[in-house]
């Protein structure tokens, strides 16, 4: 019920997505001014002020008109101008027809000025205050010089007191709701500004991270290749030494290539947003090519890569994203596992989830770094053979797995090994298979 009322209020006032703060305040002023006029028509009629009741009927129409112009036609400036001009004219008539200074006219004119300075541009406030003062002083002077032109219309003293009490009550209500609306709108704008500032700070950090990578990590392998070519052109290099240099450059360019893939993938997600195509995939088939390439890399370093993925296990995932995630996790395992170690990729069924485990016998990760490794705050690290890493692969893994409505987490013990877990939803066609395994 409360949510429905808030939605109705938002529809009447306008939302920050479609209207400015000034427009929302103006709509609030129009609605409460219209309610005041409608109630005044009924109240004035009951206490015998029939002429005033009739004069307020077109006032309700004009308030509805300016509300329509601003809320639905998005012509705020025109609506505000009409509101201010007609408001002053209406007050003059109200003052002369409702007992002048013997009635509540001046109180209502102060309320009108409060509404005006709440909605007009900053540069017009002094001008409208001047108009307010000139109109009020002129009417007071006019009644002083020609008192018979502004008759007292109250039937008795009770009617006058009722009218003043009524005006005081509605003035208080309108001021309360207008101020509340201004404060709420201001707080909403402030929160949006803070959120935008946070997003800008994150974007700046990402940009700085990207520039740092481009300035240092991509320059390093290029410098190595350039230096080798310069040396080979000027000096004779023995075949054994040349072979060692070639192996070193090959290894460095492989990791640089992977780093470029991560950079391009990450940059695309930041600029365009990631497009996820969830499909039912046979896990073993989807990762077949990736595992062949990673097995070759592992063997070059003297590692054993064990494939223990369950057969005929179908998951719901984006094929390209899944390959990138597994490729990055296996690259990390190869990088931080010394020669002679083992890496195992396996899958397990846990209810409606498939857990992909990538376990190594490497150097491990300190527990205090568990959360940081999935963010851009992670530091560049070197593998056991001085393979360079920039801390971007795991950031991509986390972003891509969450886009597929999955999870990623890590368990590790220093100098023992690390296990990364990736959780994905199992396709419904595996329900019987999952039950059989459990």
Short mmCIF file of C-alpha atoms in Angstrom, two decimals:
data_model
loop_
_atom_site.label_atom_id
_atom_site.label_comp_id
_atom_site.label_asym_id
_atom_site.label_seq_id
_atom_site.Cartn_x
_atom_site.Cartn_y
_atom_site.Cartn_z
CA UNK A 1 0.00 0.00 0.00
CA UNK A 2 2.79 2.41 0.93
CA UNK A 3 4.64 1.59 -2.29
CA UNK A 4 1.47 2.25 -4.33
CA UNK A 5 1.07 5.67 -2.68
CA UNK A 6 4.71 6.53 -3.38
CA UNK A 7 4.31 5.49 -7.03
CA UNK A 8 1.14 7.59 -7.35
CA UNK A 9 2.92 10.57 -5.78
CA UNK A 10 5.85 10.12 -8.15
CA UNK A 11 3.50 9.99 -11.13
CA UNK A 12 1.81 13.22 -10.05
CA UNK A 13 5.01 15.11 -9.27
CA UNK A 14 7.17 13.67 -12.05
CA UNK A 15 10.32 11.56 -11.72
CA UNK A 16 13.96 12.78 -11.83
CA UNK A 17 14.41 10.77 -15.05
CA UNK A 18 11.81 12.86 -16.91
CA UNK A 19 11.63 16.20 -15.07
CA UNK A 20 14.05 18.62 -13.47
CA UNK A 21 14.10 19.39 -9.75
CA UNK A 22 12.48 22.80 -10.45
CA UNK A 23 9.69 21.11 -12.42
CA UNK A 24 8.95 18.62 -9.63
CA UNK A 25 8.72 21.47 -7.09
CA UNK A 26 6.47 23.41 -9.48
CA UNK A 27 4.15 20.42 -9.89
CA UNK A 28 3.93 20.10 -6.12
CA UNK A 29 3.05 23.79 -5.82
CA UNK A 30 0.39 23.48 -8.51
CA UNK A 31 -1.29 20.48 -6.92
CA UNK A 32 -1.49 21.99 -3.46
CA UNK A 33 -2.52 25.39 -4.82
CA UNK A 34 -5.30 23.70 -6.78
CA UNK A 35 -6.45 21.83 -3.66
CA UNK A 36 -6.39 25.10 -1.71
CA UNK A 37 -8.57 26.81 -4.32
CA UNK A 38 -11.05 23.91 -4.48
CA UNK A 39 -11.40 23.81 -0.70
CA UNK A 40 -11.64 27.61 -0.63
CA UNK A 41 -14.52 27.56 -3.10
CA UNK A 42 -16.48 25.26 -0.79
CA UNK A 43 -15.42 27.02 2.42
CA UNK A 44 -16.13 30.56 1.19
CA UNK A 45 -19.52 29.48 -0.05
CA UNK A 46 -20.37 28.02 3.37
CA UNK A 47 -19.40 31.22 5.23
CA UNK A 48 -21.28 33.44 2.80
CA UNK A 49 -18.49 34.75 0.53
CA UNK A 50 -20.30 33.79 -2.68
CA UNK A 51 -18.56 36.24 -5.01
CA UNK A 52 -15.12 35.01 -3.92
CA UNK A 53 -16.17 31.39 -4.48
CA UNK A 54 -17.15 32.20 -8.05
CA UNK A 55 -13.87 34.07 -8.72
CA UNK A 56 -11.85 31.06 -7.57
CA UNK A 57 -13.40 28.74 -10.19
CA UNK A 58 -11.32 30.08 -13.13
CA UNK A 59 -8.29 30.12 -10.80
CA UNK A 60 -8.57 26.32 -10.46
CA UNK A 61 -8.73 26.07 -14.26
CA UNK A 62 -5.59 28.16 -14.75
CA UNK A 63 -3.64 26.17 -12.15
CA UNK A 64 -4.59 22.98 -13.97
CA UNK A 65 -3.47 24.56 -17.25
CA UNK A 66 0.03 25.48 -16.05
CA UNK A 67 0.40 22.04 -14.41
CA UNK A 68 -0.48 20.43 -17.75
CA UNK A 69 1.97 22.63 -19.66
CA UNK A 70 4.84 21.69 -17.39
CA UNK A 71 4.06 18.04 -16.56
CA UNK A 72 2.92 16.76 -19.94
CA UNK A 73 4.12 19.37 -22.46
CA UNK A 74 7.49 19.99 -20.73
CA UNK A 75 7.11 23.79 -21.05
CA UNK A 76 8.22 24.70 -17.55
CA UNK A 77 9.34 28.27 -18.26
CA UNK A 78 6.06 29.18 -19.94
CA UNK A 79 4.05 27.54 -17.16
CA UNK A 80 6.00 29.37 -14.44
CA UNK A 81 5.56 32.73 -16.18
CA UNK A 82 1.79 32.23 -16.50
CA UNK A 83 1.62 31.06 -12.86
CA UNK A 84 3.43 34.16 -11.58
CA UNK A 85 1.53 36.70 -13.71
CA UNK A 86 -1.93 35.23 -13.08
CA UNK A 87 -1.09 34.75 -9.42
CA UNK A 88 -0.44 38.46 -8.97
CA UNK A 89 -3.60 39.41 -10.86
CA UNK A 90 -5.64 36.94 -8.83
CA UNK A 91 -4.29 38.35 -5.59
CA UNK A 92 -5.31 41.88 -6.57
CA UNK A 93 -8.88 40.70 -7.20
CA UNK A 94 -8.83 38.58 -4.03
CA UNK A 95 -7.57 41.50 -1.93
CA UNK A 96 -10.24 43.90 -3.21
CA UNK A 97 -13.08 41.36 -2.99
CA UNK A 98 -12.16 39.76 0.35
CA UNK A 99 -12.01 42.68 2.78
CA UNK A 100 -8.48 43.92 1.97
CA UNK A 101 -6.26 44.20 5.03
CA UNK A 102 -9.20 43.10 7.14
CA UNK A 103 -9.05 39.70 5.45
CA UNK A 104 -6.30 37.09 5.07
CA UNK A 105 -5.13 38.42 1.70
CA UNK A 106 -1.65 39.50 2.76
CA UNK A 107 -1.00 36.12 4.39
CA UNK A 108 -1.99 34.39 1.16
CA UNK A 109 0.20 36.79 -0.85
CA UNK A 110 3.20 35.84 1.31
CA UNK A 111 2.42 32.19 0.64
CA UNK A 112 2.24 32.96 -3.07
CA UNK A 113 5.66 34.67 -2.92
CA UNK A 114 7.07 31.60 -1.16
CA UNK A 115 5.80 29.44 -4.03
CA UNK A 116 7.23 31.86 -6.61
CA UNK A 117 10.79 31.93 -5.23
CA UNK A 118 10.66 28.11 -4.98
CA UNK A 119 10.11 27.71 -8.71
CA UNK A 120 11.47 30.74 -10.60
CA UNK A 121 15.09 30.86 -11.83
CA UNK A 122 17.60 32.40 -9.44
CA UNK A 123 18.02 35.52 -11.57
CA UNK A 124 14.28 36.35 -11.39
CA UNK A 125 13.79 36.08 -7.63
CA UNK A 126 14.67 39.69 -6.80
CA UNK A 127 12.45 40.96 -9.61
CA UNK A 128 9.43 39.01 -8.40
CA UNK A 129 10.09 40.11 -4.80
CA UNK A 130 10.03 43.71 -6.05
CA UNK A 131 6.73 43.06 -7.83
CA UNK A 132 5.32 41.50 -4.66
CA UNK A 133 6.27 44.48 -2.52
CA UNK A 134 4.98 47.03 -5.06
CA UNK A 135 1.63 45.25 -5.45
CA UNK A 136 1.13 44.82 -1.69
CA UNK A 137 2.10 48.44 -0.84
CA UNK A 138 -0.04 49.82 -3.67
CA UNK A 139 -3.11 47.88 -2.52
CA UNK A 140 -2.64 48.89 1.12
CA UNK A 141 -2.25 52.57 0.07
CA UNK A 142 -5.30 52.27 -2.21
CA UNK A 143 -7.44 50.92 0.64
CA UNK A 144 -6.12 53.65 2.94
CA UNK A 145 -7.11 56.39 0.46
CA UNK A 146 -10.35 54.79 -0.70
CA UNK A 147 -11.63 52.57 2.14
CA UNK A 148 -15.15 52.48 0.70
CA UNK A 149 -13.77 50.67 -2.40
CA UNK A 150 -12.71 47.67 -0.31
CA UNK A 151 -15.73 46.72 1.77
CA UNK A 152 -15.64 44.15 4.57
CA UNK A 153 -17.57 41.16 3.27
CA UNK A 154 -17.82 39.07 6.44
CA UNK A 155 -21.33 38.54 7.74
CA UNK A 156 -20.13 38.49 11.32
CA UNK A 157 -17.00 38.26 13.48
CA UNK A 158 -17.22 34.46 13.58
CA UNK A 159 -16.94 34.21 9.78
CA UNK A 160 -13.83 36.39 9.84
CA UNK A 161 -12.16 34.24 12.50
CA UNK A 162 -13.06 31.07 10.63
CA UNK A 163 -11.58 32.48 7.43
CA UNK A 164 -8.31 33.43 9.13
CA UNK A 165 -8.08 30.02 10.82
CA UNK A 166 -8.76 28.26 7.53
CA UNK A 167 -6.10 30.30 5.68
CA UNK A 168 -3.55 29.69 8.45
CA UNK A 169 -4.19 25.95 8.37
CA UNK A 170 -3.82 25.64 4.60
CA UNK A 171 -0.80 27.95 4.51
CA UNK A 172 0.92 25.74 7.07
CA UNK A 173 0.05 22.56 5.14
CA UNK A 174 1.26 23.92 1.80
CA UNK A 175 4.54 25.26 3.24
CA UNK A 176 5.14 21.92 4.95
CA UNK A 177 4.62 19.84 1.80
CA UNK A 178 6.54 22.22 -0.46
CA UNK A 179 9.53 22.26 1.89
CA UNK A 180 9.33 18.47 2.30
CA UNK A 181 9.29 18.07 -1.47
CA UNK A 182 12.29 20.38 -1.87
CA UNK A 183 14.27 18.53 0.81
CA UNK A 184 13.43 15.10 -0.64
CA UNK A 185 14.28 16.23 -4.15
CA UNK A 186 17.53 17.78 -2.96
CA UNK A 187 18.52 14.60 -1.11
CA UNK A 188 17.65 12.50 -4.15
CA UNK A 189 19.77 14.74 -6.40
CA UNK A 190 22.61 14.62 -3.87
CA UNK A 191 22.56 10.81 -3.76
CA UNK A 192 22.51 10.65 -7.56
CA UNK A 193 25.45 13.06 -7.70
CA UNK A 194 27.38 10.98 -5.17
CA UNK A 195 26.63 7.82 -7.16
CA UNK A 196 27.80 9.49 -10.37
CA UNK A 197 30.96 10.66 -8.58
CA UNK A 198 31.66 7.10 -7.41
CA UNK A 199 31.13 5.76 -10.93
CA UNK A 200 33.44 8.47 -12.30
CA UNK A 201 36.10 7.56 -9.73
CA UNK A 202 35.85 3.89 -10.71
CA UNK A 203 36.10 4.86 -14.38
CA UNK A 204 39.18 6.98 -13.64
CA UNK A 205 40.80 4.12 -11.76
CA UNK A 206 40.07 1.79 -14.65
CA UNK A 207 41.51 4.30 -17.12
CA UNK A 208 44.65 4.73 -15.02
CA UNK A 209 45.03 0.96 -14.77
CA UNK A 210 44.69 0.62 -18.52
CA UNK A 211 47.24 3.35 -19.21
CA UNK A 212 49.64 1.77 -16.75
CA UNK A 213 49.38 -1.54 -18.58
CA UNK A 214 49.83 0.05 -21.97
CA UNK A 215 52.76 2.15 -20.79
CA UNK A 216 54.72 -0.61 -19.10
CA UNK A 217 53.56 -4.16 -19.66
CA UNK A 218 53.06 -3.97 -23.42
CA UNK A 219 56.24 -2.00 -23.95
CA UNK A 220 58.43 -4.57 -22.18
CA UNK A 221 58.04 -7.48 -24.68
CA UNK A 222 58.36 -5.13 -27.64
CA UNK A 223 61.62 -3.79 -26.23
CA UNK A 224 62.89 -7.35 -25.75
CA UNK A 225 62.13 -8.26 -29.37
CA UNK A 226 63.68 -5.04 -30.63
CA UNK A 227 66.84 -5.59 -28.58
CA UNK A 228 67.18 -9.18 -29.83
CA UNK A 229 66.81 -8.10 -33.46
CA UNK A 230 69.38 -5.32 -33.03
CA UNK A 231 71.88 -7.70 -31.42
CA UNK A 232 71.32 -10.45 -34.02
CA UNK A 233 72.03 -7.97 -36.83
CA UNK A 234 75.30 -6.73 -35.33
CA UNK A 235 76.72 -9.84 -33.67
CA UNK A 236 76.91 -13.54 -34.32
CA UNK A 237 74.89 -15.48 -31.75
CA UNK A 238 75.51 -19.13 -31.04
CA UNK A 239 72.66 -21.48 -31.88
CA UNK A 240 72.15 -22.61 -28.28
CA UNK A 241 72.00 -19.06 -27.01
CA UNK A 242 69.73 -18.07 -29.89
CA UNK A 243 67.40 -20.95 -29.06
CA UNK A 244 67.20 -19.91 -25.40
CA UNK A 245 66.45 -16.33 -26.39
CA UNK A 246 63.78 -17.49 -28.84
CA UNK A 247 62.12 -19.63 -26.17
CA UNK A 248 62.14 -16.71 -23.76
CA UNK A 249 60.65 -14.35 -26.34
CA UNK A 250 58.08 -16.93 -27.38
CA UNK A 251 56.96 -17.39 -23.80
CA UNK A 252 56.78 -13.65 -23.26
CA UNK A 253 54.79 -13.03 -26.43
CA UNK A 254 52.33 -15.81 -25.53
CA UNK A 255 51.54 -14.20 -22.20
CA UNK A 256 51.45 -10.78 -23.88
CA UNK A 257 48.94 -12.15 -26.39
CA UNK A 258 46.75 -13.42 -23.58
CA UNK A 259 47.07 -10.09 -21.85
CA UNK A 260 45.96 -8.29 -25.04
CA UNK A 261 42.92 -10.56 -25.32
CA UNK A 262 42.00 -9.72 -21.72
CA UNK A 263 42.57 -6.01 -22.30
CA UNK A 264 40.38 -5.95 -25.39
CA UNK A 265 37.64 -8.00 -23.70
CA UNK A 266 37.70 -5.84 -20.59
CA UNK A 267 37.76 -2.57 -22.57
CA UNK A 268 34.77 -3.73 -24.59
CA UNK A 269 32.75 -4.50 -21.47
CA UNK A 270 33.59 -1.05 -20.05
CA UNK A 271 32.68 0.87 -23.21
CA UNK A 272 29.82 -1.13 -24.71
CA UNK A 273 28.69 -3.50 -22.00
CA UNK A 274 28.93 -7.25 -22.38
CA UNK A 275 26.49 -9.14 -24.56
CA UNK A 276 25.66 -12.50 -23.00
CA UNK A 277 24.36 -15.38 -25.12
CA UNK A 278 23.35 -18.13 -22.73
CA UNK A 279 23.16 -21.56 -24.32
CA UNK A 280 22.98 -25.17 -23.19
CA UNK A 281 26.59 -26.37 -23.57
CA UNK A 282 28.20 -29.76 -23.22
CA UNK A 283 30.94 -28.76 -20.78
CA UNK A 284 33.49 -31.29 -22.02
CA UNK A 285 33.01 -30.36 -25.67
CA UNK A 286 32.91 -26.60 -25.03
CA UNK A 287 36.34 -26.67 -23.32
CA UNK A 288 38.01 -29.23 -25.59
CA UNK A 289 40.03 -26.76 -27.70
CA UNK A 290 40.97 -24.61 -24.70
CA UNK A 291 42.27 -27.63 -22.77
CA UNK A 292 44.37 -28.80 -25.73
CA UNK A 293 46.13 -25.43 -25.94
CA UNK A 294 46.61 -25.17 -22.18
CA UNK A 295 47.97 -28.73 -22.02
CA UNK A 296 50.62 -27.71 -24.55
CA UNK A 297 51.59 -24.67 -22.44
CA UNK A 298 51.72 -26.79 -19.30
CA UNK A 299 53.98 -29.38 -20.92
CA UNK A 300 56.38 -26.64 -22.06
CA UNK A 301 56.84 -25.71 -18.41
CA UNK A 302 57.12 -29.32 -17.26
CA UNK A 303 53.65 -29.52 -15.70
CA UNK A 304 50.95 -32.17 -15.92
CA UNK A 305 47.42 -31.00 -16.75
CA UNK A 306 44.78 -33.55 -15.70
CA UNK A 307 41.34 -33.40 -17.32
CA UNK A 308 38.68 -34.85 -15.01
CA UNK A 309 35.58 -33.17 -16.41
CA UNK A 310 32.45 -35.30 -16.12
CA UNK A 311 31.13 -36.55 -19.48
CA UNK A 312 27.70 -35.53 -20.82
CA UNK A 313 27.34 -32.70 -18.32
CA UNK A 314 25.37 -29.78 -19.77
CA UNK A 315 25.52 -26.27 -18.32
CA UNK A 316 23.85 -22.96 -19.14
CA UNK A 317 26.61 -20.55 -20.18
CA UNK A 318 28.00 -18.23 -22.84
CA UNK A 319 30.50 -20.28 -24.84
CA UNK A 320 33.05 -17.50 -25.48
CA UNK A 321 32.91 -16.23 -21.91
CA UNK A 322 33.27 -19.73 -20.49
CA UNK A 323 36.35 -20.36 -22.62
CA UNK A 324 37.92 -17.06 -21.55
CA UNK A 325 37.24 -17.79 -17.87
CA UNK A 326 38.75 -21.29 -17.96
CA UNK A 327 41.66 -20.13 -20.11
CA UNK A 328 42.55 -17.37 -17.64
CA UNK A 329 42.26 -19.65 -14.61
CA UNK A 330 44.42 -22.34 -16.25
CA UNK A 331 46.96 -19.69 -17.31
CA UNK A 332 47.16 -18.54 -13.70
CA UNK A 333 47.63 -22.10 -12.49
CA UNK A 334 50.42 -22.70 -15.02
CA UNK A 335 52.06 -19.39 -14.18
CA UNK A 336 52.20 -19.95 -10.42
CA UNK A 337 53.00 -23.66 -10.37
CA UNK A 338 56.70 -24.60 -10.46
CA UNK A 339 57.98 -27.23 -12.93
CA UNK A 340 57.12 -30.78 -11.87
CA UNK A 341 53.75 -29.73 -10.43
CA UNK A 342 50.25 -30.76 -11.40
CA UNK A 343 47.09 -28.93 -12.43
CA UNK A 344 43.70 -30.60 -12.40
CA UNK A 345 40.46 -29.36 -13.95
CA UNK A 346 37.37 -31.22 -12.81
CA UNK A 347 33.62 -30.78 -12.47
CA UNK A 348 31.19 -31.67 -9.71
CA UNK A 349 27.42 -31.60 -9.45
CA UNK A 350 25.94 -29.83 -6.41
CA UNK A 351 22.17 -29.75 -6.64
CA UNK A 352 21.33 -27.60 -9.67
CA UNK A 353 24.86 -26.22 -9.88
CA UNK A 354 27.94 -27.43 -11.69
CA UNK A 355 31.21 -26.57 -9.94
CA UNK A 356 34.24 -26.35 -12.20
CA UNK A 357 37.40 -26.79 -10.10
CA UNK A 358 40.86 -25.75 -11.25
CA UNK A 359 43.37 -27.01 -8.70
CA UNK A 360 47.14 -26.58 -8.76
CA UNK A 361 50.14 -27.46 -6.61
CA UNK A 362 51.60 -23.98 -6.90
CA UNK A 363 52.84 -21.29 -4.52
CA UNK A 364 49.37 -20.43 -3.17
CA UNK A 365 47.66 -17.14 -2.30
CA UNK A 366 47.61 -15.37 1.04
CA UNK A 367 44.07 -15.25 2.50
CA UNK A 368 44.22 -11.46 2.92
CA UNK A 369 44.44 -11.21 -0.89
CA UNK A 370 41.37 -13.36 -1.63
CA UNK A 371 39.00 -10.42 -2.23
CA UNK A 372 41.58 -8.12 -3.82
CA UNK A 373 42.57 -10.52 -6.60
CA UNK A 374 39.14 -10.12 -8.20
CA UNK A 375 39.43 -6.31 -8.41
CA UNK A 376 41.53 -3.76 -10.27
CA UNK A 377 43.25 -3.01 -6.96
CA UNK A 378 45.30 -6.18 -7.35
CA UNK A 379 48.98 -5.75 -8.05
CA UNK A 380 50.94 -7.07 -11.03
CA UNK A 381 52.66 -10.34 -10.15
CA UNK A 382 55.30 -12.65 -11.58
CA UNK A 383 54.99 -16.40 -12.02
CA UNK A 384 57.51 -19.04 -11.01
CA UNK A 385 59.38 -18.51 -14.32
CA UNK A 386 58.99 -14.72 -14.11
CA UNK A 387 55.87 -14.77 -16.29
CA UNK A 388 54.26 -11.33 -16.14
CA UNK A 389 50.69 -10.83 -14.98
CA UNK A 390 48.65 -7.63 -14.74
CA UNK A 391 45.80 -8.69 -12.47
CA UNK A 392 43.18 -8.24 -15.18
CA UNK A 393 42.34 -11.88 -15.94
CA UNK A 394 40.60 -12.58 -12.64
CA UNK A 395 38.65 -9.30 -12.90
CA UNK A 396 37.31 -10.49 -16.24
CA UNK A 397 36.55 -13.93 -14.80
CA UNK A 398 34.46 -12.43 -12.02
CA UNK A 399 32.59 -10.02 -14.32
CA UNK A 400 31.86 -12.67 -16.94
CA UNK A 401 30.78 -15.36 -14.50
CA UNK A 402 28.38 -12.96 -12.75
CA UNK A 403 26.90 -11.98 -16.12
CA UNK A 404 26.06 -15.67 -16.54
CA UNK A 405 24.41 -15.71 -13.09
CA UNK A 406 27.22 -17.82 -11.69
CA UNK A 407 29.76 -17.52 -8.88
CA UNK A 408 33.53 -17.66 -8.51
CA UNK A 409 35.61 -18.11 -5.37
CA UNK A 410 39.01 -19.38 -4.29
CA UNK A 411 40.60 -21.59 -1.65
CA UNK A 412 44.35 -21.61 -1.16
CA UNK A 413 47.20 -22.53 1.17
CA UNK A 414 50.60 -20.92 0.83
CA UNK A 415 53.25 -23.24 -0.64
CA UNK A 416 50.65 -26.02 -1.03
CA UNK A 417 48.37 -24.93 -3.84
CA UNK A 418 45.27 -23.06 -4.98
CA UNK A 419 41.81 -24.12 -6.11
CA UNK A 420 39.49 -21.82 -8.04
CA UNK A 421 35.79 -22.70 -8.15
CA UNK A 422 33.38 -21.61 -10.87
CA UNK A 423 29.68 -22.32 -10.37
CA UNK A 424 27.23 -22.49 -13.29
CA UNK A 425 23.61 -23.56 -13.60
CA UNK A 426 23.04 -27.11 -14.85
CA UNK A 427 20.67 -27.55 -17.76
CA UNK A 428 17.34 -29.20 -16.89
CA UNK A 429 18.17 -32.16 -19.12
CA UNK A 430 20.78 -33.14 -16.52
CA UNK A 431 18.34 -33.46 -13.61
CA UNK A 432 18.31 -37.27 -13.73
CA UNK A 433 22.07 -37.36 -14.16
CA UNK A 434 22.55 -35.09 -11.15
CA UNK A 435 20.26 -37.20 -9.01
CA UNK A 436 22.18 -40.31 -10.01
CA UNK A 437 25.50 -38.79 -8.97
CA UNK A 438 24.17 -37.53 -5.65
#
